Amino acid sequence: MTELPIPALSLVVLIGVSGSGKSSFAADAFRPYEVLSSDYCRALVSGDENDQSASADAFDVLHHIAGKRLDRGLLTVVDATNVSREARASLVQLARDHDVLPVAIVLDVPTQLAIARNAARADRSFGEGPIRRQASQLRRSIKGLGREGFRKVHVLSSVDEIAEARIVRERLLNDFRDQHGPFDIVGDVHGCLDELLELLDRLGYRVACDDLDRAVDAEHPQGRRVVFVGDLVDRGPSSVGVLRLAMGMTAAGHALAVPGNHEAKLIRALDGRNVHVGHGLDRTLAELAEETDEFRLAVREWCRGLVSHLVLDDGNLVVAHAGLKEAYHGRASGRVRSFALYGDTTGETDEYGLPVRLPWANEYRGRAVVAYGHTPTPTLDWVNNTLCLDTGCVFGGRLSALRYPERETVSVDASAVHYEPVKPLVPEVEQRDPDELRLDDVTGRRSIETTVMGRVTITAEDAAGALEVMSRFALHPRLVPYLPPTMSPVATAKRAGYLEHPDEAFATFAEWGVERVVCQEKHMGSRAVVYLRPDGGSVYTRTGRSFFGAELTTQLLDRVRTAVGRAGLDRELQTDWLLLDAELLPWSAKAGKLLREQYAPVGAAALMALPAAVSALRMAAAREVARGDGSFRSTRLDVGPLLERTESRLSNAEAYDAAWQRYVWPSQGLDGVQLAVFQVLAAQGASFAGRDHEWHLAIADRLVAADPELFRTTRRLLVDVGNGESVAAGVRWWEELTDAGGEGMVVKPLANLVPVSKGRRPQPGLKVRGREYLRIIYGPDYTERGNLDRLRNRNLSRKRSLALREYALGLEAVHRLVAGEPLWRVHEAVFGVLALESEPVDPRL
């Protein structure tokens, strides 16, 4: 048996003359949908697989399908003669375009056998000439297939060899998806051995030394492994020491590594090629000159064996020296390696003579965490699920590591400036008045760094829309330190007759790895933020507008301040200011105009017209006419289906009118106004995002006790999503709430701010609205079967993305406020939330 190893993701090109047995071999060796036949594609476009005039169109189809398969990461086999260099060149280019490896399998059977096979087929009448020409082309090509770009070439030279051949699929060298860690990913070391040893000690590794007291291995007692992101050498004081340790750890299975651009350059230098000995390479070569030939050879072979990037943990983690965009994950090509080593560069240089690199991470939206280095940065900032770990240790910064999957970072300070940077590691910070606000802080396209989600991008169009709202209608930014995020609804219900149901909320949080959730009563009012300050404060809406005039706002703040004092919160939290997230009721306090101009007219019109229509249809259905002899004859009209639909519409309209009126009650001044507080966002010197929701709601209960007329209790229930009885209790609780006229509930992780799980950040909350409340949102007749079926196709992906980004920006604003950062820094994050509200998302979601 002959084994033919091929990469598990590759473009396999079968090469052989007509009659060489390619199709039979492909059918035996590969799965049916993996093989694309030129004959079949020719039949697709012309109806005749032997119509040579259709060949150009057939190969267009074949290349298109092959490209789509390769885009999806599927092995693809091309079954065609492929004996000409031009035909093969287009396929090699197709593989390169999709960053997969091209493989050639040649079926080199005797020419006479191929002629005999074709002669025996009734649909082949082209004679010996074409086959002999194909055979001649094939023989001339075999030796040069490697030079054409094929990474593997297998030649089968006999019928028996073809029959015995078996395909062996090999994992790509970068495929470590079966290795789940935990890992400690270490940034660019650059010869800083002392700092590396200190970092390993901080991470809990036990270092082993050889007889000369040189570090040669490090092992973690809990089985963790290091992943080096490259650039282990150059510039620092002990590149050889770092190499010896890293090589020992990888040999012992205690570490993995990817190459950096400095390792790539070192290989070329050790190969004797002409390289510029700069950027610290001279130090490394001088150190290696003091070592043995065997050690230098081992260094060369170790560096040469490193793979451009690693795909780990079921594809949830990717490590590459300069980072890697999602389209390149798990791929193999020259441009993938180049991107992994050098990043996305423009070919230009900046004022320091350094390459200008494009900010690929700004546009990254991949599921996998990408950990990388290469470009020194003074701080560790998450940018769209990516993290740069090069914190410039060799330049006097820090050596940093990411603990995965915990997403925690650990850093140690550099012991000295080992190498003067060309470009300052920490850029000079512009000095400005803390309260100074500038237009260019918020206009145009820009990115805002957040602590929980990395960089959030704001488009110029969204910023323009927010600027008008903020400048014309909102309070002064000093009084708007936070804006609450939008909230995503639960996934569409599977239960018949429902658009939203708790089943999906509990299942979704279980899928996200959140075990315990809190179900909170959803109040039908208006989202309100209460900012209680010693000099007054504000009570404002989701768009930063004041709920009331100055006098009424002052009265409301005074009552809140009194309740806070009675509850002892100011003393307990040691603060003279508070930021509260709440719901202000009744709905009509803010939405009076909306009620008068939208909801009330719809209900009134329906209830005016539909009863008369029902009455008329009922009369028509029972109509009788008098005859001349005094008897009556029936002239009933067949209006049954129409009557049934109209009665249903009347019932729906009555339910709609009752639904919206349920959340309206009269209020005069503060009489009738209530606040349902559900979160204490911040106080002096403290953000409370890390406190669980039981703590927040307990604070709210104390405010209710202090002023029961102003504050309203938020009912809640804890649910264990992995416990069937607990989930059933949660469903019953929701049904009781909504049957009694409640809007529904919000399901939140009990822990509040939870870490990323399974490559994604769970939503901070999912709203599950009641069946009758949704009638207000989607219209009186939304429960009709046809309407409900149509609404089930709603797409929540944009809404969920928006909710997470606004949540991250809101937390960032609070973080900056508590840290005492300048007003313009706080306002940047607040404005970002308002700008995202301009994104086109179905307002009913």
PDB file of N, CA and C in Angstrom, residues 187-258:
ATOM      1  N   GLY A 187       4.689  38.013  25.761  1.00  0.00           N
ATOM      2  CA  GLY A 187       5.014  38.982  24.719  1.00  0.00           C
ATOM      3  C   GLY A 187       6.489  38.984  24.350  1.00  0.00           C
ATOM      4  N   ASP A 188       6.884  39.922  23.498  1.00  0.00           N
ATOM      5  CA  ASP A 188       8.236  39.986  22.948  1.00  0.00           C
ATOM      6  C   ASP A 188       9.275  40.101  24.078  1.00  0.00           C
ATOM      7  N   VAL A 189      10.189  39.123  24.137  1.00  0.00           N
ATOM      8  CA  VAL A 189      11.196  39.078  25.202  1.00  0.00           C
ATOM      9  C   VAL A 189      12.448  39.850  24.812  1.00  0.00           C
ATOM     10  N   HIS A 190      12.898  39.721  23.561  1.00  0.00           N
ATOM     11  CA  HIS A 190      14.075  40.444  23.056  1.00  0.00           C
ATOM     12  C   HIS A 190      15.300  40.317  23.967  1.00  0.00           C
ATOM     13  N   GLY A 191      15.608  39.092  24.367  1.00  0.00           N
ATOM     14  CA  GLY A 191      16.833  38.859  25.115  1.00  0.00           C
ATOM     15  C   GLY A 191      16.801  39.281  26.570  1.00  0.00           C
ATOM     16  N   CYS A 192      15.634  39.628  27.097  1.00  0.00           N
ATOM     17  CA  CYS A 192      15.541  40.070  28.508  1.00  0.00           C
ATOM     18  C   CYS A 192      15.315  38.845  29.392  1.00  0.00           C
ATOM     19  N   LEU A 193      16.385  38.087  29.650  1.00  0.00           N
ATOM     20  CA  LEU A 193      16.280  36.826  30.375  1.00  0.00           C
ATOM     21  C   LEU A 193      15.843  37.039  31.819  1.00  0.00           C
ATOM     22  N   ASP A 194      16.419  37.998  32.516  1.00  0.00           N
ATOM     23  CA  ASP A 194      16.063  38.208  33.923  1.00  0.00           C
ATOM     24  C   ASP A 194      14.578  38.507  34.076  1.00  0.00           C
ATOM     25  N   GLU A 195      14.053  39.358  33.211  1.00  0.00           N
ATOM     26  CA  GLU A 195      12.626  39.695  33.282  1.00  0.00           C
ATOM     27  C   GLU A 195      11.750  38.484  32.937  1.00  0.00           C
ATOM     28  N   LEU A 196      12.227  37.653  31.992  1.00  0.00           N
ATOM     29  CA  LEU A 196      11.462  36.457  31.647  1.00  0.00           C
ATOM     30  C   LEU A 196      11.406  35.501  32.840  1.00  0.00           C
ATOM     31  N   LEU A 197      12.530  35.319  33.523  1.00  0.00           N
ATOM     32  CA  LEU A 197      12.535  34.441  34.692  1.00  0.00           C
ATOM     33  C   LEU A 197      11.634  34.994  35.790  1.00  0.00           C
ATOM     34  N   GLU A 198      11.637  36.319  35.977  1.00  0.00           N
ATOM     35  CA  GLU A 198      10.760  36.919  36.984  1.00  0.00           C
ATOM     36  C   GLU A 198       9.296  36.728  36.618  1.00  0.00           C
ATOM     37  N   LEU A 199       8.980  36.902  35.332  1.00  0.00           N
ATOM     38  CA  LEU A 199       7.596  36.727  34.889  1.00  0.00           C
ATOM     39  C   LEU A 199       7.150  35.280  35.066  1.00  0.00           C
ATOM     40  N   LEU A 200       8.003  34.333  34.699  1.00  0.00           N
ATOM     41  CA  LEU A 200       7.653  32.918  34.868  1.00  0.00           C
ATOM     42  C   LEU A 200       7.422  32.595  36.337  1.00  0.00           C
ATOM     43  N   ASP A 201       8.235  33.175  37.223  1.00  0.00           N
ATOM     44  CA  ASP A 201       8.036  32.968  38.653  1.00  0.00           C
ATOM     45  C   ASP A 201       6.703  33.557  39.106  1.00  0.00           C
ATOM     46  N   ARG A 202       6.373  34.736  38.607  1.00  0.00           N
ATOM     47  CA  ARG A 202       5.101  35.376  38.941  1.00  0.00           C
ATOM     48  C   ARG A 202       3.916  34.528  38.451  1.00  0.00           C
ATOM     49  N   LEU A 203       4.112  33.852  37.325  1.00  0.00           N
ATOM     50  CA  LEU A 203       3.054  33.016  36.755  1.00  0.00           C
ATOM     51  C   LEU A 203       2.978  31.638  37.416  1.00  0.00           C
ATOM     52  N   GLY A 204       3.955  31.310  38.275  1.00  0.00           N
ATOM     53  CA  GLY A 204       3.906  30.051  39.010  1.00  0.00           C
ATOM     54  C   GLY A 204       4.726  28.927  38.430  1.00  0.00           C
ATOM     55  N   TYR A 205       5.647  29.224  37.499  1.00  0.00           N
ATOM     56  CA  TYR A 205       6.477  28.180  36.886  1.00  0.00           C
ATOM     57  C   TYR A 205       7.704  27.904  37.744  1.00  0.00           C
ATOM     58  N   ARG A 206       8.158  26.659  37.713  1.00  0.00           N
ATOM     59  CA  ARG A 206       9.368  26.256  38.410  1.00  0.00           C
ATOM     60  C   ARG A 206      10.468  26.076  37.379  1.00  0.00           C
ATOM     61  N   VAL A 207      11.508  26.868  37.503  1.00  0.00           N
ATOM     62  CA  VAL A 207      12.597  26.879  36.520  1.00  0.00           C
ATOM     63  C   VAL A 207      13.620  25.805  36.875  1.00  0.00           C
ATOM     64  N   ALA A 208      14.053  25.056  35.851  1.00  0.00           N
ATOM     65  CA  ALA A 208      15.103  24.045  36.015  1.00  0.00           C
ATOM     66  C   ALA A 208      16.377  24.537  35.353  1.00  0.00           C
ATOM     67  N   CYS A 209      17.542  24.266  35.972  1.00  0.00           N
ATOM     68  CA  CYS A 209      18.841  24.715  35.447  1.00  0.00           C
ATOM     69  C   CYS A 209      19.736  23.514  35.161  1.00  0.00           C
ATOM     70  N   ASP A 210      20.708  23.721  34.284  1.00  0.00           N
ATOM     71  CA  ASP A 210      21.668  22.669  33.982  1.00  0.00           C
ATOM     72  C   ASP A 210      22.842  22.740  34.953  1.00  0.00           C
ATOM     73  N   ASP A 211      23.878  21.958  34.677  1.00  0.00           N
ATOM     74  CA  ASP A 211      25.028  21.896  35.591  1.00  0.00           C
ATOM     75  C   ASP A 211      25.764  23.223  35.693  1.00  0.00           C
ATOM     76  N   LEU A 212      25.593  24.073  34.678  1.00  0.00           N
ATOM     77  CA  LEU A 212      26.251  25.386  34.694  1.00  0.00           C
ATOM     78  C   LEU A 212      25.325  26.476  35.230  1.00  0.00           C
ATOM     79  N   ASP A 213      24.225  26.045  35.870  1.00  0.00           N
ATOM     80  CA  ASP A 213      23.252  26.958  36.462  1.00  0.00           C
ATOM     81  C   ASP A 213      22.578  27.845  35.406  1.00  0.00           C
ATOM     82  N   ARG A 214      22.392  27.309  34.220  1.00  0.00           N
ATOM     83  CA  ARG A 214      21.691  28.033  33.153  1.00  0.00           C
ATOM     84  C   ARG A 214      20.256  27.512  33.070  1.00  0.00           C
ATOM     85  N   ALA A 215      19.294  28.406  32.969  1.00  0.00           N
ATOM     86  CA  ALA A 215      17.883  28.015  32.881  1.00  0.00           C
ATOM     87  C   ALA A 215      17.638  27.271  31.577  1.00  0.00           C
ATOM     88  N   VAL A 216      17.127  26.037  31.678  1.00  0.00           N
ATOM     89  CA  VAL A 216      16.916  25.222  30.475  1.00  0.00           C
ATOM     90  C   VAL A 216      15.489  24.701  30.377  1.00  0.00           C
ATOM     91  N   ASP A 217      14.667  24.953  31.389  1.00  0.00           N
ATOM     92  CA  ASP A 217      13.278  24.494  31.334  1.00  0.00           C
ATOM     93  C   ASP A 217      12.495  25.216  32.416  1.00  0.00           C
ATOM     94  N   ALA A 218      11.182  25.243  32.258  1.00  0.00           N
ATOM     95  CA  ALA A 218      10.281  25.775  33.286  1.00  0.00           C
ATOM     96  C   ALA A 218       8.959  25.040  33.171  1.00  0.00           C
ATOM     97  N   GLU A 219       8.493  24.524  34.287  1.00  0.00           N
ATOM     98  CA  GLU A 219       7.270  23.721  34.297  1.00  0.00           C
ATOM     99  C   GLU A 219       6.302  24.281  35.320  1.00  0.00           C
ATOM    100  N   HIS A 220       5.016  24.229  34.964  1.00  0.00           N
ATOM    101  CA  HIS A 220       3.979  24.719  35.875  1.00  0.00           C
ATOM    102  C   HIS A 220       3.351  23.535  36.595  1.00  0.00           C
ATOM    103  N   PRO A 221       3.200  23.612  37.927  1.00  0.00           N
ATOM    104  CA  PRO A 221       2.646  22.467  38.670  1.00  0.00           C
ATOM    105  C   PRO A 221       1.216  22.119  38.279  1.00  0.00           C
ATOM    106  N   GLN A 222       0.487  23.060  37.683  1.00  0.00           N
ATOM    107  CA  GLN A 222      -0.898  22.784  37.288  1.00  0.00           C
ATOM    108  C   GLN A 222      -1.023  22.485  35.796  1.00  0.00           C
ATOM    109  N   GLY A 223       0.106  22.261  35.141  1.00  0.00           N
ATOM    110  CA  GLY A 223       0.071  21.855  33.742  1.00  0.00           C
ATOM    111  C   GLY A 223      -0.127  22.975  32.746  1.00  0.00           C
ATOM    112  N   ARG A 224      -0.025  24.215  33.165  1.00  0.00           N
ATOM    113  CA  ARG A 224      -0.134  25.326  32.232  1.00  0.00           C
ATOM    114  C   ARG A 224       1.072  25.309  31.297  1.00  0.00           C
ATOM    115  N   ARG A 225       0.915  25.930  30.138  1.00  0.00           N
ATOM    116  CA  ARG A 225       2.032  26.001  29.191  1.00  0.00           C
ATOM    117  C   ARG A 225       2.204  27.431  28.702  1.00  0.00           C
ATOM    118  N   VAL A 226       3.442  27.765  28.408  1.00  0.00           N
ATOM    119  CA  VAL A 226       3.766  29.081  27.859  1.00  0.00           C
ATOM    120  C   VAL A 226       3.622  29.033  26.342  1.00  0.00           C
ATOM    121  N   VAL A 227       3.172  30.134  25.779  1.00  0.00           N
ATOM    122  CA  VAL A 227       3.222  30.325  24.327  1.00  0.00           C
ATOM    123  C   VAL A 227       3.989  31.620  24.076  1.00  0.00           C
ATOM    124  N   PHE A 228       5.137  31.523  23.430  1.00  0.00           N
ATOM    125  CA  PHE A 228       5.939  32.694  23.108  1.00  0.00           C
ATOM    126  C   PHE A 228       5.458  33.288  21.778  1.00  0.00           C
ATOM    127  N   VAL A 229       5.259  34.611  21.749  1.00  0.00           N
ATOM    128  CA  VAL A 229       4.737  35.245  20.528  1.00  0.00           C
ATOM    129  C   VAL A 229       5.843  35.667  19.559  1.00  0.00           C
ATOM    130  N   GLY A 230       7.079  35.255  19.801  1.00  0.00           N
ATOM    131  CA  GLY A 230       8.163  35.578  18.875  1.00  0.00           C
ATOM    132  C   GLY A 230       8.984  36.769  19.318  1.00  0.00           C
ATOM    133  N   ASP A 231      10.018  37.062  18.539  1.00  0.00           N
ATOM    134  CA  ASP A 231      10.995  38.095  18.889  1.00  0.00           C
ATOM    135  C   ASP A 231      11.600  37.818  20.263  1.00  0.00           C
ATOM    136  N   LEU A 232      12.131  36.609  20.409  1.00  0.00           N
ATOM    137  CA  LEU A 232      12.838  36.239  21.629  1.00  0.00           C
ATOM    138  C   LEU A 232      14.238  36.843  21.659  1.00  0.00           C
ATOM    139  N   VAL A 233      14.765  37.194  20.479  1.00  0.00           N
ATOM    140  CA  VAL A 233      16.176  37.566  20.371  1.00  0.00           C
ATOM    141  C   VAL A 233      16.344  39.042  20.021  1.00  0.00           C
ATOM    142  N   ASP A 234      17.628  39.464  20.061  1.00  0.00           N
ATOM    143  CA  ASP A 234      18.091  40.791  19.634  1.00  0.00           C
ATOM    144  C   ASP A 234      17.783  41.863  20.685  1.00  0.00           C
ATOM    145  N   ARG A 235      18.686  42.821  20.731  1.00  0.00           N
ATOM    146  CA  ARG A 235      18.571  44.045  21.528  1.00  0.00           C
ATOM    147  C   ARG A 235      18.874  43.853  23.007  1.00  0.00           C
ATOM    148  N   GLY A 236      18.383  42.797  23.623  1.00  0.00           N
ATOM    149  CA  GLY A 236      18.548  42.622  25.063  1.00  0.00           C
ATOM    150  C   GLY A 236      19.883  42.002  25.429  1.00  0.00           C
ATOM    151  N   PRO A 237      20.130  41.850  26.732  1.00  0.00           N
ATOM    152  CA  PRO A 237      21.453  41.406  27.198  1.00  0.00           C
ATOM    153  C   PRO A 237      21.722  39.918  27.070  1.00  0.00           C
ATOM    154  N   SER A 238      20.692  39.064  26.885  1.00  0.00           N
ATOM    155  CA  SER A 238      20.939  37.621  26.886  1.00  0.00           C
ATOM    156  C   SER A 238      20.000  36.883  25.943  1.00  0.00           C
ATOM    157  N   SER A 239      20.175  37.106  24.641  1.00  0.00           N
ATOM    158  CA  SER A 239      19.350  36.393  23.669  1.00  0.00           C
ATOM    159  C   SER A 239      19.631  34.899  23.709  1.00  0.00           C
ATOM    160  N   VAL A 240      20.886  34.506  23.904  1.00  0.00           N
ATOM    161  CA  VAL A 240      21.232  33.087  23.967  1.00  0.00           C
ATOM    162  C   VAL A 240      20.567  32.435  25.176  1.00  0.00           C
ATOM    163  N   GLY A 241      20.567  33.129  26.312  1.00  0.00           N
ATOM    164  CA  GLY A 241      19.919  32.581  27.498  1.00  0.00           C
ATOM    165  C   GLY A 241      18.423  32.385  27.290  1.00  0.00           C
ATOM    166  N   VAL A 242      17.775  33.343  26.632  1.00  0.00           N
ATOM    167  CA  VAL A 242      16.347  33.219  26.342  1.00  0.00           C
ATOM    168  C   VAL A 242      16.103  32.066  25.383  1.00  0.00           C
ATOM    169  N   LEU A 243      16.933  31.944  24.347  1.00  0.00           N
ATOM    170  CA  LEU A 243      16.783  30.845  23.391  1.00  0.00           C
ATOM    171  C   LEU A 243      16.957  29.497  24.082  1.00  0.00           C
ATOM    172  N   ARG A 244      17.967  29.384  24.927  1.00  0.00           N
ATOM    173  CA  ARG A 244      18.223  28.103  25.599  1.00  0.00           C
ATOM    174  C   ARG A 244      17.014  27.694  26.446  1.00  0.00           C
ATOM    175  N   LEU A 245      16.419  28.662  27.140  1.00  0.00           N
ATOM    176  CA  LEU A 245      15.256  28.358  27.974  1.00  0.00           C
ATOM    177  C   LEU A 245      14.037  28.017  27.123  1.00  0.00           C
ATOM    178  N   ALA A 246      13.770  28.817  26.103  1.00  0.00           N
ATOM    179  CA  ALA A 246      12.602  28.577  25.258  1.00  0.00           C
ATOM    180  C   ALA A 246      12.718  27.249  24.516  1.00  0.00           C
ATOM    181  N   MET A 247      13.905  26.950  24.000  1.00  0.00           N
ATOM    182  CA  MET A 247      14.117  25.679  23.293  1.00  0.00           C
ATOM    183  C   MET A 247      13.938  24.500  24.238  1.00  0.00           C
ATOM    184  N   GLY A 248      14.437  24.631  25.474  1.00  0.00           N
ATOM    185  CA  GLY A 248      14.265  23.559  26.444  1.00  0.00           C
ATOM    186  C   GLY A 248      12.814  23.351  26.822  1.00  0.00           C
ATOM    187  N   MET A 249      12.076  24.444  26.976  1.00  0.00           N
ATOM    188  CA  MET A 249      10.665  24.325  27.347  1.00  0.00           C
ATOM    189  C   MET A 249       9.847  23.695  26.232  1.00  0.00           C
ATOM    190  N   THR A 250      10.095  24.080  24.985  1.00  0.00           N
ATOM    191  CA  THR A 250       9.338  23.478  23.879  1.00  0.00           C
ATOM    192  C   THR A 250       9.692  22.013  23.716  1.00  0.00           C
ATOM    193  N   ALA A 251      10.975  21.660  23.913  1.00  0.00           N
ATOM    194  CA  ALA A 251      11.381  20.261  23.790  1.00  0.00           C
ATOM    195  C   ALA A 251      10.724  19.400  24.865  1.00  0.00           C
ATOM    196  N   ALA A 252      10.522  19.981  26.057  1.00  0.00           N
ATOM    197  CA  ALA A 252       9.913  19.242  27.165  1.00  0.00           C
ATOM    198  C   ALA A 252       8.391  19.248  27.108  1.00  0.00           C
ATOM    199  N   GLY A 253       7.819  19.975  26.144  1.00  0.00           N
ATOM    200  CA  GLY A 253       6.367  20.062  26.047  1.00  0.00           C
ATOM    201  C   GLY A 253       5.748  21.068  26.980  1.00  0.00           C
ATOM    202  N   HIS A 254       6.574  21.943  27.541  1.00  0.00           N
ATOM    203  CA  HIS A 254       6.073  22.943  28.486  1.00  0.00           C
ATOM    204  C   HIS A 254       5.817  24.294  27.826  1.00  0.00           C
ATOM    205  N   ALA A 255       6.096  24.393  26.543  1.00  0.00           N
ATOM    206  CA  ALA A 255       5.884  25.666  25.847  1.00  0.00           C
ATOM    207  C   ALA A 255       5.663  25.417  24.362  1.00  0.00           C
ATOM    208  N   LEU A 256       5.033  26.389  23.734  1.00  0.00           N
ATOM    209  CA  LEU A 256       4.896  26.476  22.284  1.00  0.00           C
ATOM    210  C   LEU A 256       5.452  27.834  21.869  1.00  0.00           C
ATOM    211  N   ALA A 257       5.734  27.998  20.600  1.00  0.00           N
ATOM    212  CA  ALA A 257       6.280  29.282  20.153  1.00  0.00           C
ATOM    213  C   ALA A 257       5.944  29.504  18.691  1.00  0.00           C
ATOM    214  N   VAL A 258       5.821  30.775  18.336  1.00  0.00           N
ATOM    215  CA  VAL A 258       5.725  31.178  16.929  1.00  0.00           C
ATOM    216  C   VAL A 258       6.923  32.075  16.631  1.00  0.00           C
TER     217      VAL A 258
END
